């Protein structure tokens, strides 16, 4: 890993030196020579990017930011395991890519308050930038997207449904009555793997309903029952 870092550092030092000299040199011969070096380095940028990706594939769990994310939000680890079995190179038949299986359109225009993107397309719809195979970028993006879905839908269970089945489908399902039995079998299995069997047996408790229940219990006196899971407290 240290060798890769040194190579990349050297390449970028040369690259920026060439740019600087090209901007300020008055010697045409030197400028032409530097331009040639710059062009060769530019042509190798995809290879340099690949080096970064290969390095990240081996060390993404050791990345401080990712490690902190997974520690603070254990559900993200379960999503990654369910989506890709922790394989940074995972590609689904539908075109989802990487640890959190991001679709191209989601990577380009995620919405839900996500500011970063992973994919760019040209006017013809061809992908010209695709960072979904970079595991660090993939997890950071997926975490932001899942957090955005959680805020939008009010709970993690419905956010997971949207993450797996699509936000549009989830909104239609909620408007139609949110019958858990009418979810696709794949999505039902997805919920079971991440949240457990009980996720298909009870309705999610949103913050609004929790506050209503708390106020009602406070008026009656006695202990407020804040969590209805018997064995493992967690939000759904």
mmCIF file of N, CA and C in Angstrom, residues 205 209-218 220-233:
data_model
loop_
_atom_site.group_PDB
_atom_site.id
_atom_site.type_symbol
_atom_site.label_atom_id
_atom_site.label_comp_id
_atom_site.label_asym_id
_atom_site.label_seq_id
_atom_site.Cartn_x
_atom_site.Cartn_y
_atom_site.Cartn_z
ATOM 1 N N UNK A 205 -42.759 2.391 14.118
ATOM 2 C CA UNK A 205 -43.150 3.485 14.993
ATOM 3 C C UNK A 205 -42.364 4.727 14.593
ATOM 4 N N UNK A 209 -45.618 9.187 16.029
ATOM 5 C CA UNK A 209 -46.454 8.262 16.786
ATOM 6 C C UNK A 209 -45.846 7.984 18.153
ATOM 7 N N UNK A 210 -44.510 7.970 18.219
ATOM 8 C CA UNK A 210 -43.837 7.753 19.500
ATOM 9 C C UNK A 210 -44.142 8.892 20.456
ATOM 10 N N UNK A 211 -44.115 10.130 19.956
ATOM 11 C CA UNK A 211 -44.414 11.283 20.797
ATOM 12 C C UNK A 211 -45.869 11.254 21.258
ATOM 13 N N UNK A 212 -46.791 10.852 20.366
ATOM 14 C CA UNK A 212 -48.198 10.755 20.748
ATOM 15 C C UNK A 212 -48.388 9.729 21.851
ATOM 16 N N UNK A 213 -47.754 8.546 21.702
ATOM 17 C CA UNK A 213 -47.879 7.498 22.703
ATOM 18 C C UNK A 213 -47.270 7.933 24.031
ATOM 19 N N UNK A 214 -46.159 8.658 23.961
ATOM 20 C CA UNK A 214 -45.499 9.127 25.179
ATOM 21 C C UNK A 214 -46.381 10.103 25.932
ATOM 22 N N UNK A 215 -47.019 11.034 25.208
ATOM 23 C CA UNK A 215 -47.894 12.013 25.837
ATOM 24 C C UNK A 215 -49.100 11.331 26.467
ATOM 25 N N UNK A 216 -49.655 10.324 25.757
ATOM 26 C CA UNK A 216 -50.818 9.620 26.283
ATOM 27 C C UNK A 216 -50.479 8.883 27.570
ATOM 28 N N UNK A 217 -49.348 8.214 27.594
ATOM 29 C CA UNK A 217 -48.931 7.482 28.781
ATOM 30 C C UNK A 217 -48.611 8.441 29.929
ATOM 31 N N UNK A 218 -48.046 9.609 29.605
ATOM 32 C CA UNK A 218 -47.694 10.581 30.633
ATOM 33 C C UNK A 218 -48.945 11.083 31.345
ATOM 34 N N UNK A 220 -51.674 9.379 31.744
ATOM 35 C CA UNK A 220 -52.235 8.289 32.523
ATOM 36 C C UNK A 220 -51.347 7.952 33.731
ATOM 37 N N UNK A 221 -50.097 8.359 33.694
ATOM 38 C CA UNK A 221 -49.158 7.992 34.746
ATOM 39 C C UNK A 221 -48.530 6.653 34.442
ATOM 40 N N UNK A 222 -47.469 6.324 35.165
ATOM 41 C CA UNK A 222 -46.812 5.037 34.952
ATOM 42 C C UNK A 222 -45.675 5.161 33.964
ATOM 43 N N UNK A 223 -44.986 4.056 33.713
ATOM 44 C CA UNK A 223 -43.797 4.051 32.854
ATOM 45 C C UNK A 223 -44.193 4.082 31.383
ATOM 46 N N UNK A 224 -43.502 4.861 30.620
ATOM 47 C CA UNK A 224 -43.730 4.909 29.179
ATOM 48 C C UNK A 224 -43.011 3.733 28.534
ATOM 49 N N UNK A 225 -43.715 2.939 27.738
ATOM 50 C CA UNK A 225 -43.110 1.796 27.050
ATOM 51 C C UNK A 225 -42.582 2.287 25.722
ATOM 52 N N UNK A 226 -41.278 2.558 25.656
ATOM 53 C CA UNK A 226 -40.693 3.226 24.497
ATOM 54 C C UNK A 226 -40.319 2.275 23.372
ATOM 55 N N UNK A 227 -40.207 1.007 23.661
ATOM 56 C CA UNK A 227 -39.738 0.080 22.631
ATOM 57 C C UNK A 227 -40.526 -1.229 22.712
ATOM 58 N N UNK A 228 -41.064 -1.662 21.595
ATOM 59 C CA UNK A 228 -41.908 -2.843 21.620
ATOM 60 C C UNK A 228 -41.185 -4.101 21.174
ATOM 61 N N UNK A 229 -39.858 -4.027 20.967
ATOM 62 C CA UNK A 229 -39.086 -5.231 20.678
ATOM 63 C C UNK A 229 -38.693 -5.886 21.988
ATOM 64 N N UNK A 230 -38.918 -7.168 22.139
ATOM 65 C CA UNK A 230 -38.669 -7.848 23.410
ATOM 66 C C UNK A 230 -37.204 -8.086 23.685
ATOM 67 N N UNK A 231 -36.426 -8.343 22.618
ATOM 68 C CA UNK A 231 -35.091 -8.854 22.873
ATOM 69 C C UNK A 231 -33.955 -8.007 22.327
ATOM 70 N N UNK A 232 -34.206 -7.184 21.358
ATOM 71 C CA UNK A 232 -33.118 -6.401 20.770
ATOM 72 C C UNK A 232 -33.645 -5.029 20.367
ATOM 73 N N UNK A 233 -33.552 -4.029 21.248
ATOM 74 C CA UNK A 233 -34.084 -2.693 20.919
ATOM 75 C C UNK A 233 -33.439 -2.098 19.695
#
